[in-house]
Short mmCIF file of C-alpha atoms in Angstrom, two decimals:
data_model
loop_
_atom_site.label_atom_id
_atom_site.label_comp_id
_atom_site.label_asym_id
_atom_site.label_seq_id
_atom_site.Cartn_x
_atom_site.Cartn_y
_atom_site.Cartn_z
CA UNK A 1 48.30 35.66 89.76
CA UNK A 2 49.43 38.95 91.42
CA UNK A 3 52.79 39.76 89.83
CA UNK A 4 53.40 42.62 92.12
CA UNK A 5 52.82 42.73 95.93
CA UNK A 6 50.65 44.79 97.11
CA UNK A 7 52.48 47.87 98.92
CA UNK A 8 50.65 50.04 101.42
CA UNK A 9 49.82 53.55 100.14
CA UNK A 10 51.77 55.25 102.56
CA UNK A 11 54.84 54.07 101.04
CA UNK A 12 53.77 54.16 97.36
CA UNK A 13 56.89 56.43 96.41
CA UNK A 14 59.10 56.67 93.57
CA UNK A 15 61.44 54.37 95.35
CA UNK A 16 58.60 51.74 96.18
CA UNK A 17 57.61 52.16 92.84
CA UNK A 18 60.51 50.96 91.54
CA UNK A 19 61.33 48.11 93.77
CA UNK A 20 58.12 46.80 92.67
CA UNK A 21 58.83 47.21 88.95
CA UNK A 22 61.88 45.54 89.49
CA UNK A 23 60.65 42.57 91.18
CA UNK A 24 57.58 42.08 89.09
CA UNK A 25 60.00 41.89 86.20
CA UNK A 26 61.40 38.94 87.65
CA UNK A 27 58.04 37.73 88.53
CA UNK A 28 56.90 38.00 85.11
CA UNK A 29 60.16 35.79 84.11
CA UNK A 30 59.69 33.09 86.58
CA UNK A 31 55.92 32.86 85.84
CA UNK A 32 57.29 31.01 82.18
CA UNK A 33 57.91 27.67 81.29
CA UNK A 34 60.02 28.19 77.75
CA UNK A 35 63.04 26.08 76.08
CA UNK A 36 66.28 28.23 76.13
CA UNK A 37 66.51 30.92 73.37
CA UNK A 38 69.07 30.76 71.01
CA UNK A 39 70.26 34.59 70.78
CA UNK A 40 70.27 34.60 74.81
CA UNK A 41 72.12 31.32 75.12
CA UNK A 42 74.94 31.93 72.76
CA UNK A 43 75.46 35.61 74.98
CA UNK A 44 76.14 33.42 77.72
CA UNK A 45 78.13 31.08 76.18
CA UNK A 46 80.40 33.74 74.87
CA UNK A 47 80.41 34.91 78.11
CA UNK A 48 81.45 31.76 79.81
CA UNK A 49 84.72 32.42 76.78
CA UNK A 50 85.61 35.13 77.82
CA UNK A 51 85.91 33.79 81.67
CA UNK A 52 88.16 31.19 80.70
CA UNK A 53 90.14 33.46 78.67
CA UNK A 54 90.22 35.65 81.98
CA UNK A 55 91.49 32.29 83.81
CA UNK A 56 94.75 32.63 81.81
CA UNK A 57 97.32 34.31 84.26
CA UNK A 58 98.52 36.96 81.11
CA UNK A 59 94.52 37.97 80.89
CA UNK A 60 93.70 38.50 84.89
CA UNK A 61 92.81 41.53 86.03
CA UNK A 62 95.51 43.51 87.42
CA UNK A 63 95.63 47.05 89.71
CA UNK A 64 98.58 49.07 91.05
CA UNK A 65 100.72 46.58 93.54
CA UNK A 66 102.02 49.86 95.45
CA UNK A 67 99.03 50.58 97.05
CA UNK A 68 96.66 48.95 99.62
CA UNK A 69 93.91 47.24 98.20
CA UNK A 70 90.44 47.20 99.73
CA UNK A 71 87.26 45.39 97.90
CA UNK A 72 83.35 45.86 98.41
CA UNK A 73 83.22 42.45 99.67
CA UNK A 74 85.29 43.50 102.68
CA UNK A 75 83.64 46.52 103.41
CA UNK A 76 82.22 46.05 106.77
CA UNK A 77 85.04 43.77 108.45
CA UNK A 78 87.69 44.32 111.38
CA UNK A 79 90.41 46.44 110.58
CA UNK A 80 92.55 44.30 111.67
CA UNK A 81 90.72 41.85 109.82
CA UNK A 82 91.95 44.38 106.88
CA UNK A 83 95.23 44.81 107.80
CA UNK A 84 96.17 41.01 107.88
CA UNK A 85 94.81 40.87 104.49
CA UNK A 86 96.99 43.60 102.93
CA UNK A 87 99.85 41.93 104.56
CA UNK A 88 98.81 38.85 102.98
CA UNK A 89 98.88 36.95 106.17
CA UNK A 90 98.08 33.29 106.11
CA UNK A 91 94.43 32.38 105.79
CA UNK A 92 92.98 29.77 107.39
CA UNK A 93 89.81 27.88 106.21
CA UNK A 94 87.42 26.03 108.34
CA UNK A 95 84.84 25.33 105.71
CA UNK A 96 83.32 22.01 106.43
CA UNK A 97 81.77 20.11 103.33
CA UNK A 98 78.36 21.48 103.68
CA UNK A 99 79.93 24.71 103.94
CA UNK A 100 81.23 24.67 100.30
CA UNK A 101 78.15 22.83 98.90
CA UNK A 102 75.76 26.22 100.65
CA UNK A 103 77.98 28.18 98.70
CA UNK A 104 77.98 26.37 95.46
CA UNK A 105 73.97 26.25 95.83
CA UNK A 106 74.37 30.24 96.17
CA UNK A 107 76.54 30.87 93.32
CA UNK A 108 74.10 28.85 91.04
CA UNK A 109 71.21 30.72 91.78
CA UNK A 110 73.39 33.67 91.24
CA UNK A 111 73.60 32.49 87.96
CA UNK A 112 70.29 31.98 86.62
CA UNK A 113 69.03 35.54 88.45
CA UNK A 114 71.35 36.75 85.97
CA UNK A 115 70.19 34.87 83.07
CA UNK A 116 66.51 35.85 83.96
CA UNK A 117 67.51 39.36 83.56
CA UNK A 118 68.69 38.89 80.12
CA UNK A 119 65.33 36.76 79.07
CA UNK A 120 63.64 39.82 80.82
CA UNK A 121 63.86 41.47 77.02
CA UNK A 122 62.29 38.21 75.71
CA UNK A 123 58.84 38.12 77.82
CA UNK A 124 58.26 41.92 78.44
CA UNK A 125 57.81 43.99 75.35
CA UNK A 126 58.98 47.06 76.88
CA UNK A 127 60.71 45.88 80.50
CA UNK A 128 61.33 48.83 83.13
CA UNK A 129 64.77 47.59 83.56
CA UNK A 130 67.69 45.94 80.91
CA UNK A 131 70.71 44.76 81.91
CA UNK A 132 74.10 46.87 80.48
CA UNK A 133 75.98 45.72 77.25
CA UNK A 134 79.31 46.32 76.92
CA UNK A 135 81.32 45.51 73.85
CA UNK A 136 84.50 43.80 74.02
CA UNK A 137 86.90 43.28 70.48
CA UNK A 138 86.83 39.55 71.22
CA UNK A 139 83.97 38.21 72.40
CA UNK A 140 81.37 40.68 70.75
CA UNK A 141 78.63 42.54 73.20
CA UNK A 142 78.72 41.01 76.64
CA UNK A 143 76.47 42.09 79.78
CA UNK A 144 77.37 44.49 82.18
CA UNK A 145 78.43 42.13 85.17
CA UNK A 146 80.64 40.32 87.27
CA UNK A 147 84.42 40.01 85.52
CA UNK A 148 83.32 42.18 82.36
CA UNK A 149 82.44 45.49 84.26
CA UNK A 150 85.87 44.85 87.11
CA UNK A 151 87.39 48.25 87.76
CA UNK A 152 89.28 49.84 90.41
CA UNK A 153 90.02 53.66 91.30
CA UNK A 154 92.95 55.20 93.07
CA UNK A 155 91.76 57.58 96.06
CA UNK A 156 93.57 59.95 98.54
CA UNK A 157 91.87 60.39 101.62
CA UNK A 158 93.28 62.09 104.79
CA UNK A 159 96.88 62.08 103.02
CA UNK A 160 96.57 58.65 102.16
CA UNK A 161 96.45 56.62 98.63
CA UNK A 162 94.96 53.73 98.35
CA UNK A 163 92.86 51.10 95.90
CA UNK A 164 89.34 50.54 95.65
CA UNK A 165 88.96 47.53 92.89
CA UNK A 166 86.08 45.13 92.56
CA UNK A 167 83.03 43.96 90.36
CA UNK A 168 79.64 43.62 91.17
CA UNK A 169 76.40 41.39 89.70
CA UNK A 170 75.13 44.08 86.80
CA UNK A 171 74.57 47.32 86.08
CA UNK A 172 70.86 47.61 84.84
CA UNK A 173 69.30 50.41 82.78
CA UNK A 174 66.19 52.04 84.21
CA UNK A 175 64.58 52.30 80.38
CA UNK A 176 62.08 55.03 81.06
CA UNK A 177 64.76 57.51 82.63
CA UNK A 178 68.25 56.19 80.85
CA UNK A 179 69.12 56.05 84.86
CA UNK A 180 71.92 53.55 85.99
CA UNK A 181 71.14 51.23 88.87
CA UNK A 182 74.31 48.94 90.73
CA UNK A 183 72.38 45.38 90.92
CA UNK A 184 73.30 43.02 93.74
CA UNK A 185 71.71 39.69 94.35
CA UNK A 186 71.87 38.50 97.60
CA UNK A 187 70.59 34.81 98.87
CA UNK A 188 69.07 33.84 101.99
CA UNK A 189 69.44 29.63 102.69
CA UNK A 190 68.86 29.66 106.59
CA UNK A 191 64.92 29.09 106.07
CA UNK A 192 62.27 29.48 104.13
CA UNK A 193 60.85 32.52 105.50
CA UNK A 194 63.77 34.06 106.36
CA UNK A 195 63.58 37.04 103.03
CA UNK A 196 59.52 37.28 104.04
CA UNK A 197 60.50 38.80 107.17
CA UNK A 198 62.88 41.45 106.01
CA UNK A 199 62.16 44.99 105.95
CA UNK A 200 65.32 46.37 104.86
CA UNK A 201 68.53 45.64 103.43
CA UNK A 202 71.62 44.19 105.63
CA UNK A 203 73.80 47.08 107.05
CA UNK A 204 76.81 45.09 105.61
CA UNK A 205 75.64 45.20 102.25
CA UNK A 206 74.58 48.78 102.19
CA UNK A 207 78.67 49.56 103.23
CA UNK A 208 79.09 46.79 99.74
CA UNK A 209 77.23 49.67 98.03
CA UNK A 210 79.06 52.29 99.07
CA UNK A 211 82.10 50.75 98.45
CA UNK A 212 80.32 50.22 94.71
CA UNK A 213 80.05 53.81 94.82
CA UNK A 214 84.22 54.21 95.09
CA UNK A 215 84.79 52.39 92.05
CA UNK A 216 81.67 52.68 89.54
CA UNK A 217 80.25 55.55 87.83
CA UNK A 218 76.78 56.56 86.47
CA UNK A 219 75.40 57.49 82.96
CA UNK A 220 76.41 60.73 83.47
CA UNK A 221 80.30 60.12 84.29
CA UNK A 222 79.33 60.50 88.34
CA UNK A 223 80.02 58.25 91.05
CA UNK A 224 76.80 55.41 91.22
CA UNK A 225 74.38 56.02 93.83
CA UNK A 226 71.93 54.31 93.22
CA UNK A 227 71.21 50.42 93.64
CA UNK A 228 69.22 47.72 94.26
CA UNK A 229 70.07 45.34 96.58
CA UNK A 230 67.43 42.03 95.73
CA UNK A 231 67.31 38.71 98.19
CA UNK A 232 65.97 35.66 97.44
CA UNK A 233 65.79 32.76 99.64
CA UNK A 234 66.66 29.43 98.12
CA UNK A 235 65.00 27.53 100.36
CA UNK A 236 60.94 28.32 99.48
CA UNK A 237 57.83 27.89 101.20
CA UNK A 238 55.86 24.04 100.46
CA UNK A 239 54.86 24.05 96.57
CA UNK A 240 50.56 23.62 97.35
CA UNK A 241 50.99 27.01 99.46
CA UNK A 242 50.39 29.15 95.81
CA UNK A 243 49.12 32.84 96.56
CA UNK A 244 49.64 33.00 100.10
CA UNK A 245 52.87 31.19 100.15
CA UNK A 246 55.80 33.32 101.79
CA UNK A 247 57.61 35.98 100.07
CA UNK A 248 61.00 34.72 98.48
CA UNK A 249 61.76 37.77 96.70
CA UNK A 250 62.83 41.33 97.97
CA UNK A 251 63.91 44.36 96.10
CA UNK A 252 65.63 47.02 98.35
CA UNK A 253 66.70 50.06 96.56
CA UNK A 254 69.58 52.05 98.24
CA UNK A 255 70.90 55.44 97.51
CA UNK A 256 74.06 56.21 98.87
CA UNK A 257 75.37 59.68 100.06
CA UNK A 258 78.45 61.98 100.60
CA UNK A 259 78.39 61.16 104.25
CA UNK A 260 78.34 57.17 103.48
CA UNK A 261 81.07 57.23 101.16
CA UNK A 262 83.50 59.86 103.33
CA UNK A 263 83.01 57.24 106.07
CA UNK A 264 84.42 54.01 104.37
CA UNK A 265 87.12 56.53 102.49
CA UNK A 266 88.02 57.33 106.34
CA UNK A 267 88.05 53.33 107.45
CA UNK A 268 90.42 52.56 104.30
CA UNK A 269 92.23 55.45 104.87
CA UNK A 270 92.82 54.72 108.69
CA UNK A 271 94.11 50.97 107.54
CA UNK A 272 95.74 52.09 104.74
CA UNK A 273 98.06 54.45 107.30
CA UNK A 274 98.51 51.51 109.65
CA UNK A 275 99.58 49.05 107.37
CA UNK A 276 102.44 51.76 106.02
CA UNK A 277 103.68 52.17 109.93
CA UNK A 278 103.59 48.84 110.96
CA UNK A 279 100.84 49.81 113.46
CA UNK A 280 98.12 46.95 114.43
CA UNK A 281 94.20 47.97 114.53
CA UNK A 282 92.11 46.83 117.41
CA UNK A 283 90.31 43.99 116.63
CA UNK A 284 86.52 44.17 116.61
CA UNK A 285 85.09 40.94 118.79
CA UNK A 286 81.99 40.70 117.08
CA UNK A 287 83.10 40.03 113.77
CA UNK A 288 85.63 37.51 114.54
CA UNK A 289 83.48 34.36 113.54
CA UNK A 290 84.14 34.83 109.68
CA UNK A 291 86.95 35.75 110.07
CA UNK A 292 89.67 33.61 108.22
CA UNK A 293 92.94 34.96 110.53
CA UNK A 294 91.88 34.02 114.13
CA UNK A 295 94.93 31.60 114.27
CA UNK A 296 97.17 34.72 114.28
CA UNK A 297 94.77 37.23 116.09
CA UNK A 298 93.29 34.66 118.95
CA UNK A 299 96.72 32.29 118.65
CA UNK A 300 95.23 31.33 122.75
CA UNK A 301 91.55 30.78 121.13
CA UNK A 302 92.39 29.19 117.91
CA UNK A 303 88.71 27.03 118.19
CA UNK A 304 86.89 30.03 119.59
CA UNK A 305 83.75 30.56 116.99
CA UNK A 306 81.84 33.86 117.54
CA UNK A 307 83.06 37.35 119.38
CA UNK A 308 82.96 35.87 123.10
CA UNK A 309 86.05 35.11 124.83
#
């Protein structure tokens, strides 16, 4: 079996390169059938510790309350969308059973992409990439992810402060180079051929980088470029289908620039200055169907799904 897919020369470049290293790396985990390790397990049980410890109102992460706060995961929505959320407007949620059960599916698989990177060390004697340690006085060395690696900065853009905070899935280690990479899993659940048909990453999630890039910093002390955004699509392709069976894995790596990063420091920058005068953004129609304040926004169109009114 093929652990890497073929890529056409004409794109065999240092960046294909290592999307392919990455996802063969994965590949070469998911081609095993092992019992759980005991030195990998009891990481992740300390980790799972130190997230209850973080449930504990005293422990929870805390930034600046004078300042506007704006997170990667809200990157790419409204500004009004924003603004309501500063304001800490009520929310309203329309998640239907299924809803919660897609997203419990997602966060699972979340999960054990994460654990594959840490038996990654176990299968491969020398693997391309390694998930970050860090080392905490309490629970001992834990990886570089989620809760462990949260972080915010303080900018000023166009006279205006304002928070970036967040976390993100890992940071890996490119071992030949001592490079860092930003990791973020995404899933796809629509259909099974849903990742085999992408060709790039979502816009969204490339302004999820860049917001990465406002809070997280490189091996050198510099703000993180670089990183890979990876799909996988839960639901897969019949089981008898074996080596021509749909792609469920993509690697997409991303490298984010001045001109990226000035952009969303403008966006956060523009909210930031309405929310201190009082002054409403325009709302933008088309992303109005996740949004979770269309009670106050549309208060005519309270049942209106979508951006067409």
């Amino acid at each position: 079996m093929s652990l890497i897919q073929p890529v056409k020369k004409e794109r065999q470049t240092e960046e294909s390169k290592l999307e392919s290293a990455l996802k063969a790396q994965f590949n070469i985990v998911n081609s095993q059938s092992f019992f759980p390790k005991y030195d990998v397990e009891e990481i992740l049980l300390r980790q799972k510790q130190f997230e209850l410890w973080r449930m504990k109102k005293e422990n929870r992460f805390q930034v600046p309350k004078r300042f506007s706060k704006f997170t990667p995961s809200s990157a790419s929505k409204c500004k009004r969308e924003l603004y309501y959320k500063i304001k800490k407007m009520e929310q309203e949620d329309e998640n239907q059973p299924y809803n919660n059960r897609w997203t419990r599916n997602s966060t699972a698989v979340h999960e054990a992409v994460q654990r594959d990177m840490l038996y990654a060390e176990k299968f491969i004697d020398s693997p391309d990439f390694s998930i970050q340690m860090i080392e905490t006085e309490q629970f001992g060395s834990l990886p570089a992810w989620e809760k462990q690696i949260e972080n915010y900065k303080i900018h000023r853009h166009d006279d205006q402060e304002f928070v970036v905070s967040g976390m993100m899935d890992g940071l890996l280690t490119h071992n030949p180079t001592g490079k860092t990479y930003g990791f973020e899993f995404k899933t796809k659940t629509n259909s099974s051929d849903q990742v085999h048909k992408m060709t790039k990453p979502a816009q969204h999630h490339i302004q999820q980088a860049t917001t990465y890039s406002l809070i997280f910093e490189d091996e050198t002390g510099r703000p993180l470029r670089d990183f890979f955004l990876v799909y996988e699509a839960v639901p897969k392709d019949k089981w008898g289908a074996g080596v021509i069976a749909w792609e469920d894995l993509k690697v997409f790596h991303v490298h984010i620039t001045d001109r990226q990063r000035n952009n969303m420091l403008k966006k956060f920058a523009e909210v930031a200055k309405m929310v201190d005068d009082g002054e409403l953004p325009d709302r933008q129609r088309s992303k109005c169907m996740f949004c979770p304040f269309k009670k106050i926004c549309l208060p005519h169109a309270p049942h209106v799904k979508g951006g067409v009114y």
